[in-house]
Tab-separated table of N, CA and C and ligand atoms in Angstrom:
chain	number	residue	atom	x	y	z
A	1	MET	N	0.547	-0.812	0.011
A	1	MET	CA	-0.638	0.016	-0.090
A	1	MET	C	1.012	0.952	0.205
A	2	ILE	N	0.062	2.364	-0.545
A	2	ILE	CA	1.334	3.564	-0.797
A	2	ILE	C	0.840	4.952	-0.064
A	3	SER	N	1.835	5.200	0.945
A	3	SER	CA	1.948	5.653	2.117
A	3	SER	C	1.189	7.073	1.080
A	4	ALA	N	0.536	8.067	1.716
A	4	ALA	CA	1.023	9.505	1.497
A	4	ALA	C	1.476	10.050	1.101
A	5	ASP	N	3.125	9.874	2.430
A	5	ASP	CA	4.386	10.867	1.854
A	5	ASP	C	4.750	9.736	0.102
A	6	ASP	N	4.654	8.632	0.166
A	6	ASP	CA	5.738	8.302	-0.707
A	6	ASP	C	4.668	8.569	-1.824
A	7	ALA	N	3.392	8.660	-2.098
A	7	ALA	CA	2.773	9.235	-3.599
A	7	ALA	C	3.630	10.409	-3.589
A	8	LEU	N	4.299	11.311	-3.099
A	8	LEU	CA	4.330	12.750	-3.321
A	8	LEU	C	5.996	12.145	-4.374
A	9	ASN	N	6.797	10.808	-4.042
A	9	ASN	CA	7.393	10.822	-4.649
A	9	ASN	C	7.065	10.366	-5.914
A	10	LYS	N	8.250	10.482	-7.054
A	10	LYS	CA	8.467	9.949	-8.449
A	10	LYS	C	8.580	8.255	-7.964
A	11	PRO	N	8.223	7.340	-8.778
A	11	PRO	CA	8.621	5.965	-7.965
A	11	PRO	C	10.246	6.372	-9.430
A	12	LEU	N	11.226	5.966	-8.933
A	12	LEU	CA	12.714	4.968	-9.277
A	12	LEU	C	12.966	3.980	-9.920
A	13	PRO	N	13.728	4.143	-10.544
A	13	PRO	CA	13.864	2.578	-11.348
A	13	PRO	C	15.261	1.996	-10.479
A	14	ALA	N	15.695	1.021	-9.650
A	14	ALA	CA	16.318	0.658	-8.834
A	14	ALA	C	17.163	-0.360	-10.001
A	15	PRO	N	18.679	-0.026	-9.727
A	15	PRO	CA	19.541	-0.672	-10.072
A	15	PRO	C	19.541	-1.430	-9.586
A	16	ASP	N	19.956	-2.834	-10.697
A	16	ASP	CA	20.700	-4.151	-9.958
A	16	ASP	C	21.755	-5.006	-10.203
A	17	ALA	N	21.746	-6.175	-10.246
A	17	ALA	CA	22.919	-6.709	-10.968
A	17	ALA	C	23.292	-6.336	-12.391
A	18	ASP	N	22.525	-6.618	-13.042
A	18	ASP	CA	22.220	-6.578	-14.229
A	18	ASP	C	22.582	-5.430	-15.542
A	19	SER	N	21.995	-4.496	-14.178
A	19	SER	CA	21.913	-3.072	-14.825
A	19	SER	C	22.709	-2.038	-14.443
A	20	ALA	N	23.924	-2.317	-13.285
A	20	ALA	CA	24.487	-1.560	-12.698
A	20	ALA	C	25.123	-0.813	-13.669
A	21	ALA	N	26.127	-1.388	-14.288
A	21	ALA	CA	26.612	-1.076	-15.762
A	21	ALA	C	25.836	0.093	-16.513
A	22	PHE	N	24.585	-0.455	-16.736
A	22	PHE	CA	24.070	0.784	-17.593
A	22	PHE	C	23.538	2.706	-16.839
A	23	TRP	N	23.317	1.943	-15.608
A	23	TRP	CA	23.040	2.509	-14.430
A	23	TRP	C	24.490	4.197	-14.309
A	24	ALA	N	25.752	3.411	-13.817
A	24	ALA	CA	26.453	3.755	-14.092
A	24	ALA	C	27.344	5.032	-14.997
A	25	GLY	N	26.771	4.114	-16.068
A	25	GLY	CA	27.096	4.687	-17.580
A	25	GLY	C	26.125	6.544	-17.606
A	26	LEU	N	24.699	6.084	-17.086
A	26	LEU	CA	24.168	7.350	-17.196
A	26	LEU	C	24.750	8.294	-16.198
A	27	ARG	N	25.579	7.760	-15.088
A	27	ARG	CA	26.234	8.830	-13.191
A	27	ARG	C	26.974	9.305	-14.481
A	28	GLU	N	27.971	9.095	-15.577
A	28	GLU	CA	28.835	9.251	-16.534
A	28	GLU	C	28.554	10.377	-17.637
A	29	GLY	N	27.084	10.453	-18.291
A	29	GLY	CA	26.334	10.897	-19.093
A	29	GLY	C	26.533	10.277	-20.248
A	30	ARG	N	26.654	9.623	-20.074
A	30	ARG	CA	26.569	8.147	-21.319
A	30	ARG	C	25.380	7.042	-21.006
A	31	LEU	N	24.385	6.775	-22.445
A	31	LEU	CA	23.681	5.576	-22.440
A	31	LEU	C	24.408	4.463	-23.199
A	32	LEU	N	24.610	3.596	-22.489
A	32	LEU	CA	25.108	2.028	-22.786
A	32	LEU	C	24.526	1.344	-23.612
A	33	LEU	N	24.224	0.533	-24.602
A	33	LEU	CA	23.536	-0.256	-24.907
A	33	LEU	C	24.426	-1.557	-25.512
A	34	GLN	N	23.614	-2.538	-25.528
A	34	GLN	CA	24.704	-3.824	-25.044
A	34	GLN	C	24.631	-4.320	-27.060
A	35	HIS	N	25.719	-4.481	-27.283
A	35	HIS	CA	26.225	-4.709	-28.809
A	35	HIS	C	26.041	-6.050	-28.362
A	36	CYS	N	25.827	-7.495	-29.583
A	36	CYS	CA	25.834	-8.598	-29.413
A	36	CYS	C	27.647	-9.045	-30.643
A	37	LEU	N	28.251	-8.856	-30.092
A	37	LEU	CA	29.816	-9.563	-30.626
A	37	LEU	C	29.556	-10.385	-31.702
A	38	ALA	N	28.384	-11.793	-31.584
A	38	ALA	CA	28.236	-12.905	-32.083
A	38	ALA	C	27.048	-13.068	-33.724
A	39	CYS	N	26.287	-11.777	-33.722
A	39	CYS	CA	25.038	-11.064	-34.301
A	39	CYS	C	25.331	-10.161	-34.770
A	40	ALA	N	25.406	-8.830	-33.862
A	40	ALA	CA	25.492	-7.414	-33.643
A	40	ALA	C	24.400	-7.103	-33.803
A	41	HIS	N	23.274	-7.806	-33.231
A	41	HIS	CA	22.102	-6.710	-32.774
A	41	HIS	C	22.680	-5.875	-31.615
A	42	VAL	N	21.813	-5.259	-31.454
A	42	VAL	CA	22.053	-3.561	-30.118
A	42	VAL	C	20.575	-3.892	-29.741
A	43	GLN	N	21.250	-3.972	-28.331
A	43	GLN	CA	19.505	-3.743	-27.566
A	43	GLN	C	19.842	-2.128	-26.470
A	44	TYR	N	18.478	-2.201	-25.882
A	44	TYR	CA	18.401	-1.506	-25.347
A	44	TYR	C	17.998	-1.918	-23.777
A	45	TYR	N	17.378	-2.461	-23.470
A	45	TYR	CA	16.729	-3.237	-22.491
A	45	TYR	C	18.329	-4.223	-21.859
A	46	GLN	N	19.219	-4.234	-21.288
A	46	GLN	CA	20.294	-5.180	-20.735
A	46	GLN	C	19.571	-6.451	-20.073
A	47	GLN	N	20.690	-7.597	-20.614
A	47	GLN	CA	20.317	-8.953	-20.139
A	47	GLN	C	21.399	-9.132	-20.393
A	48	GLY	N	21.208	-10.720	-19.874
A	48	GLY	CA	22.636	-11.245	-20.091
A	48	GLY	C	23.416	-12.076	-20.743
A	49	ILE	N	22.150	-11.889	-22.365
A	49	ILE	CA	22.221	-12.649	-23.134
A	49	ILE	C	21.055	-11.860	-24.337
A	50	CYS	N	22.001	-12.092	-25.732
A	50	CYS	CA	21.276	-11.470	-26.670
A	50	CYS	C	19.660	-12.086	-26.973
A	51	ARG	N	19.167	-11.208	-27.600
A	51	ARG	CA	17.359	-11.287	-27.652
A	51	ARG	C	17.633	-11.864	-28.805
A	52	GLN	N	18.251	-11.573	-29.619
A	52	GLN	CA	18.147	-12.249	-31.021
A	52	GLN	C	19.033	-13.509	-31.192
A	53	CYS	N	19.915	-14.064	-30.544
A	53	CYS	CA	20.775	-14.908	-31.248
A	53	CYS	C	21.259	-15.942	-29.544
A	54	GLY	N	20.830	-15.286	-28.423
A	54	GLY	CA	20.907	-15.461	-27.389
A	54	GLY	C	22.549	-15.671	-26.937
A	55	SER	N	23.546	-15.890	-27.668
A	55	SER	CA	24.951	-15.583	-27.148
A	55	SER	C	24.707	-14.656	-26.575
A	56	GLU	N	25.926	-14.718	-25.626
A	56	GLU	CA	26.149	-13.939	-24.280
A	56	GLU	C	27.773	-13.174	-24.316
A	57	ARG	N	28.016	-12.821	-25.799
A	57	ARG	CA	29.008	-12.467	-25.648
A	57	ARG	C	28.314	-10.667	-25.940
A	58	LEU	N	28.198	-10.110	-25.391
A	58	LEU	CA	27.454	-8.762	-25.405
A	58	LEU	C	28.441	-7.856	-24.750
A	59	GLU	N	28.510	-6.560	-25.453
A	59	GLU	CA	29.595	-5.485	-25.045
A	59	GLU	C	29.072	-4.209	-24.795
A	60	HIS	N	29.135	-3.198	-23.879
A	60	HIS	CA	28.630	-1.917	-23.365
A	60	HIS	C	28.847	-0.795	-25.180
A	61	ARG	N	28.050	-0.001	-25.467
A	61	ARG	CA	28.556	0.671	-26.286
A	61	ARG	C	27.806	2.047	-25.687
A	62	ALA	N	28.218	3.111	-26.174
A	62	ALA	CA	27.760	4.342	-25.498
A	62	ALA	C	27.059	4.732	-26.543
A	63	ALA	N	25.606	5.336	-26.578
A	63	ALA	CA	24.851	5.810	-27.392
A	63	ALA	C	25.309	6.549	-28.120
A	64	SER	N	24.880	7.298	-29.515
A	64	SER	CA	25.279	8.399	-29.947
A	64	SER	C	24.403	9.667	-29.092
A	65	GLY	N	23.586	9.393	-28.769
A	65	GLY	CA	22.791	10.193	-27.802
A	65	GLY	C	21.690	10.629	-28.830
A	66	ARG	N	21.472	10.362	-29.998
A	66	ARG	CA	21.100	10.456	-31.371
A	66	ARG	C	19.687	10.050	-31.424
A	67	GLY	N	18.856	10.756	-31.636
A	67	GLY	CA	17.236	9.581	-31.818
A	67	GLY	C	16.175	10.451	-33.049
A	68	ARG	N	14.962	9.685	-32.665
A	68	ARG	CA	14.284	10.326	-33.541
A	68	ARG	C	12.483	9.787	-32.613
A	69	VAL	N	11.486	10.675	-32.741
A	69	VAL	CA	10.204	10.250	-31.907
A	69	VAL	C	9.363	9.534	-32.932
A	70	HIS	N	9.671	8.220	-32.358
A	70	HIS	CA	8.575	6.949	-33.437
A	70	HIS	C	7.308	7.367	-32.959
A	71	SER	N	7.332	7.440	-31.899
A	71	SER	CA	5.253	8.071	-31.004
A	71	SER	C	5.900	8.796	-29.688
A	72	TYR	N	4.668	9.345	-29.627
A	72	TYR	CA	4.450	10.085	-28.514
A	72	TYR	C	3.028	10.104	-27.599
A	73	SER	N	3.047	10.672	-26.555
A	73	SER	CA	1.785	10.974	-25.686
A	73	SER	C	2.353	12.366	-25.089
A	74	VAL	N	0.957	13.150	-25.072
A	74	VAL	CA	1.091	14.490	-24.159
A	74	VAL	C	0.325	14.041	-23.182
A	75	VAL	N	0.907	14.189	-21.844
A	75	VAL	CA	-0.230	13.754	-20.508
A	75	VAL	C	-0.266	15.406	-20.020
A	76	HIS	N	-1.618	15.131	-19.523
A	76	HIS	CA	-2.286	16.193	-19.339
A	76	HIS	C	-3.215	15.961	-17.548
A	77	ARG	N	-3.309	14.856	-17.740
A	77	ARG	CA	-3.619	14.379	-16.094
A	77	ARG	C	-2.952	13.805	-15.533
A	78	ALA	N	-2.222	14.227	-14.335
A	78	ALA	CA	-1.313	13.351	-13.389
A	78	ALA	C	-1.463	12.259	-12.663
A	79	PRO	N	-0.473	11.291	-13.615
A	79	PRO	CA	-0.720	9.558	-12.955
A	79	PRO	C	-0.824	10.042	-11.420
A	80	GLY	N	0.163	10.418	-10.847
A	80	GLY	CA	-0.101	10.804	-9.164
A	80	GLY	C	0.702	11.754	-8.775
A	81	PRO	N	0.101	12.572	-7.495
A	81	PRO	CA	0.256	13.826	-6.787
A	81	PRO	C	2.006	14.561	-7.258
A	82	ALA	N	2.629	13.070	-7.467
A	82	ALA	CA	4.466	13.149	-7.415
A	82	ALA	C	3.972	13.985	-9.074
A	83	PHE	N	3.626	13.627	-9.772
A	83	PHE	CA	3.894	14.480	-10.964
A	83	PHE	C	2.845	15.865	-11.535
A	84	ARG	N	2.010	16.259	-10.820
A	84	ARG	CA	1.374	17.165	-10.128
A	84	ARG	C	1.686	18.456	-11.083
A	85	GLY	N	3.182	18.868	-10.587
A	85	GLY	CA	3.393	20.146	-11.383
A	85	GLY	C	4.168	19.700	-12.615
A	86	ASP	N	4.304	18.615	-13.181
A	86	ASP	CA	5.119	18.123	-14.573
A	86	ASP	C	3.816	18.524	-15.589
A	87	THR	N	3.059	18.321	-15.523
A	87	THR	CA	1.652	18.209	-16.346
A	87	THR	C	1.336	19.846	-17.011
A	88	PRO	N	1.378	19.847	-18.625
A	88	PRO	CA	1.285	18.554	-19.355
A	88	PRO	C	2.975	18.282	-19.763
A	89	TYR	N	2.717	16.846	-19.833
A	89	TYR	CA	3.962	16.320	-20.292
A	89	TYR	C	4.747	15.258	-21.607
A	90	ALA	N	5.807	15.257	-22.445
A	90	ALA	CA	5.445	14.496	-23.676
A	90	ALA	C	6.011	13.499	-23.073
A	91	VAL	N	5.402	12.040	-22.966
A	91	VAL	CA	5.596	10.773	-22.937
A	91	VAL	C	6.312	10.438	-24.905
A	92	LEU	N	7.842	9.904	-25.096
A	92	LEU	CA	8.443	9.680	-25.827
A	92	LEU	C	8.837	8.473	-26.195
A	93	LEU	N	8.216	7.815	-27.273
A	93	LEU	CA	8.949	6.503	-27.546
A	93	LEU	C	10.093	6.463	-29.085
A	94	VAL	N	11.385	6.743	-28.037
A	94	VAL	CA	12.186	7.007	-28.920
A	94	VAL	C	12.865	6.339	-29.771
A	95	GLU	N	13.113	6.382	-31.152
A	95	GLU	CA	13.911	5.133	-31.819
A	95	GLU	C	15.095	6.053	-31.805
A	96	LEU	N	16.010	5.184	-31.452
A	96	LEU	CA	18.259	5.665	-31.276
A	96	LEU	C	18.829	5.308	-32.628
A	97	GLU	N	19.311	6.124	-32.538
A	97	GLU	CA	20.523	5.877	-34.383
A	97	GLU	C	20.773	4.734	-34.030
A	98	GLU	N	21.536	3.573	-32.800
A	98	GLU	CA	21.336	2.845	-33.460
A	98	GLU	C	20.775	1.704	-33.120
A	99	GLY	N	19.064	1.863	-33.395
A	99	GLY	CA	18.209	0.686	-33.897
A	99	GLY	C	17.106	0.582	-32.978
A	100	PRO	N	17.481	0.563	-31.632
A	100	PRO	CA	16.479	0.608	-30.316
A	100	PRO	C	15.596	1.344	-30.002
A	101	ARG	N	14.769	1.194	-29.395
A	101	ARG	CA	13.751	1.962	-28.746
A	101	ARG	C	13.789	2.016	-27.662
A	102	MET	N	13.428	3.068	-26.907
A	102	MET	CA	13.106	3.177	-25.989
A	102	MET	C	12.617	4.134	-25.309
A	103	ILE	N	11.297	3.996	-24.380
A	103	ILE	CA	10.797	5.452	-23.281
A	103	ILE	C	11.208	6.102	-22.809
A	104	SER	N	10.767	7.270	-23.405
A	104	SER	CA	11.518	8.479	-22.095
A	104	SER	C	10.409	10.006	-22.315
A	105	SER	N	11.159	10.690	-21.709
A	105	SER	CA	9.967	11.882	-21.717
A	105	SER	C	11.190	13.059	-22.054
A	106	LEU	N	10.389	14.132	-22.743
A	106	LEU	CA	10.644	15.925	-23.167
A	106	LEU	C	11.082	16.562	-22.075
A	107	VAL	N	12.633	16.522	-21.845
A	107	VAL	CA	12.658	18.037	-21.569
A	107	VAL	C	12.669	19.347	-22.240
A	108	ASP	N	13.232	20.282	-21.329
A	108	ASP	CA	13.268	21.780	-22.850
A	108	ASP	C	12.376	22.059	-23.347
A	109	GLY	N	11.120	21.617	-23.652
A	109	GLY	CA	10.340	22.156	-25.021
A	109	GLY	C	8.996	22.120	-24.282
A	110	ASP	N	8.669	22.944	-25.242
A	110	ASP	CA	6.933	22.448	-25.689
A	110	ASP	C	5.880	21.175	-26.013
A	111	PRO	N	5.527	20.598	-24.892
A	111	PRO	CA	5.120	19.016	-25.474
A	111	PRO	C	3.872	19.440	-26.347
A	112	GLY	N	3.252	20.255	-26.638
A	112	GLY	CA	2.661	20.532	-27.820
A	112	GLY	C	3.499	20.434	-28.647
A	113	ALA	N	5.055	20.651	-29.000
A	113	ALA	CA	4.995	20.873	-30.495
A	113	ALA	C	5.933	19.602	-30.268
A	114	VAL	N	5.978	18.445	-29.867
A	114	VAL	CA	6.439	17.713	-30.417
A	114	VAL	C	5.692	16.565	-31.652
A	115	HIS	N	6.120	15.896	-32.669
A	115	HIS	CA	5.801	15.878	-33.774
A	115	HIS	C	6.581	14.415	-34.093
A	116	PHE	N	5.223	13.343	-34.753
A	116	PHE	CA	5.964	12.165	-35.258
A	116	PHE	C	7.619	12.537	-35.932
A	117	ASP	N	8.448	11.614	-35.601
A	117	ASP	CA	9.682	11.664	-36.476
A	117	ASP	C	10.840	12.428	-36.080
A	118	MET	N	10.018	13.667	-35.349
A	118	MET	CA	11.278	14.798	-34.844
A	118	MET	C	12.414	14.397	-34.362
A	119	ALA	N	13.201	15.382	-34.741
A	119	ALA	CA	14.957	14.612	-33.992
A	119	ALA	C	15.378	15.490	-32.365
A	120	VAL	N	15.713	14.317	-32.152
A	120	VAL	CA	16.162	14.542	-30.016
A	120	VAL	C	17.095	14.044	-29.749
A	121	GLU	N	17.744	14.569	-28.923
A	121	GLU	CA	19.128	14.236	-27.832
A	121	GLU	C	19.110	13.606	-26.982
A	122	LEU	N	20.085	13.068	-26.454
A	122	LEU	CA	19.698	12.742	-25.231
A	122	LEU	C	20.038	13.496	-23.889
A	123	VAL	N	19.401	14.131	-22.768
A	123	VAL	CA	19.600	14.680	-22.068
A	123	VAL	C	20.039	13.241	-20.951
A	124	CYS	N	21.511	13.466	-19.588
A	124	CYS	CA	20.919	12.610	-18.490
A	124	CYS	C	20.694	13.723	-17.374
A	125	GLU	N	19.675	13.608	-16.967
A	125	GLU	CA	18.963	14.234	-16.233
A	125	GLU	C	18.913	13.201	-14.564
A	126	ARG	N	20.600	13.938	-13.669
A	126	ARG	CA	20.362	13.489	-12.276
A	126	ARG	C	19.339	13.873	-11.458
A	127	VAL	N	19.072	12.627	-11.051
A	127	VAL	CA	17.848	12.527	-10.164
A	127	VAL	C	18.363	12.751	-8.852
A	128	ASN	N	19.571	11.695	-8.397
A	128	ASN	CA	20.047	11.510	-6.969
A	128	ASN	C	21.417	10.904	-7.071
A	129	ASP	N	22.148	10.838	-5.858
A	129	ASP	CA	23.092	9.339	-6.079
A	129	ASP	C	23.642	8.452	-7.204
A	130	GLU	N	22.214	7.344	-6.709
A	130	GLU	CA	22.082	6.193	-7.234
A	130	GLU	C	21.402	6.495	-8.877
A	131	VAL	N	20.782	7.762	-9.336
A	131	VAL	CA	19.700	7.513	-10.475
A	131	VAL	C	19.878	8.552	-10.990
A	132	THR	N	20.273	8.518	-11.985
A	132	THR	CA	20.368	9.319	-13.968
A	132	THR	C	19.516	8.883	-14.309
A	133	LEU	N	18.080	9.597	-14.982
A	133	LEU	CA	17.581	9.500	-16.046
A	133	LEU	C	17.783	9.285	-17.159
A	134	PRO	N	17.395	8.841	-18.413
A	134	PRO	CA	17.795	9.505	-19.733
A	134	PRO	C	16.568	9.785	-20.320
A	135	ARG	N	16.408	10.989	-20.530
A	135	ARG	CA	15.419	11.652	-21.115
A	135	ARG	C	15.479	12.623	-22.682
A	136	PHE	N	14.876	13.117	-22.995
A	136	PHE	CA	15.218	14.176	-24.416
A	136	PHE	C	14.761	15.072	-24.919
A	137	ARG	N	15.763	15.575	-25.401
A	137	ARG	CA	15.141	17.358	-26.137
A	137	ARG	C	15.250	17.225	-27.512
A	138	ALA	N	14.500	18.260	-27.731
A	138	ALA	CA	14.477	18.881	-29.255
A	138	ALA	C	15.723	18.488	-29.625
A	139	VAL	N	16.226	18.744	-31.064
A	139	VAL	CA	17.289	19.029	-31.944
A	139	VAL	C	16.668	20.126	-32.517
A	140	ALA	N	17.377	21.699	-32.727
A	140	ALA	CA	17.406	22.707	-33.465
A	140	ALA	C	16.870	22.006	-34.698
A	141	ALA	N	15.860	22.572	-35.323
A	141	ALA	CA	15.954	22.019	-37.046
A	141	ALA	C	16.760	22.703	-37.923
A	142	ALA	N	17.185	23.905	-37.625
A	142	ALA	CA	17.532	25.074	-38.349
A	142	ALA	C	19.166	24.314	-38.982
A	143	PRO	N	19.460	24.493	-39.999
A	143	PRO	CA	20.536	24.216	-40.972
A	143	PRO	C	21.579	25.206	-40.663
A	144	GLY	N	23.449	24.886	-40.424
A	144	GLY	CA	23.837	25.559	-40.045
A	144	GLY	C	23.725	26.211	-38.976
A	145	VAL	N	23.276	25.742	-37.909
A	145	VAL	CA	23.691	26.418	-35.895
A	145	VAL	C	24.016	25.261	-35.573
A	146	SER	N	25.190	26.220	-35.060
A	146	SER	CA	26.292	25.480	-34.078
A	146	SER	C	25.949	25.265	-33.337
A	147	GLY	N	25.255	23.903	-32.385
A	147	GLY	CA	24.421	23.813	-31.501
A	147	GLY	C	25.686	23.663	-30.253
A	148	SER	N	26.744	22.960	-30.475
A	148	SER	CA	27.660	22.218	-29.178
A	148	SER	C	28.327	23.969	-28.885
A	149	GLY	N	27.940	24.574	-28.069
A	149	GLY	CA	28.420	25.779	-27.512
A	149	GLY	C	29.189	25.499	-26.102
A	150	GLY	N	30.224	23.595	-25.699
A	150	GLY	CA	30.483	23.760	-24.582
A	150	GLY	C	31.297	22.227	-24.958
B	201	ZN	ZN1	23.226	-11.889	-30.933
């Protein structure tokens, strides 16, 4: 049962042995994907084996952080008190440049401006010492913009 106090805190992922490297990567600002050395399959969800071929020869590599909005939903009604200050916000299904799709949410932007196939880039949002969440923001579409100022 959820107490009133708990309801005010957002649920956070709990890193376990399988995902420890993934969460450590995010703390360093890197989104790690598992690359299968046997069949070249790339997977986002951390597992002991390749979902494609069953090989255990998996290697972590940092994603480029670039992706596109494959699908999205704008949330207007908070799922709980902890999210009340956030609405409206956009939940994104992002297709990463490397192939895998992941559910995340938009930061630094107008949820109403999200559209299919919108270019997005990774933002590592630190929540606490343990957890840094992978989120995404829109990439400026204008050509010739030098966005990497630092
Ligand atoms: Zn494989």
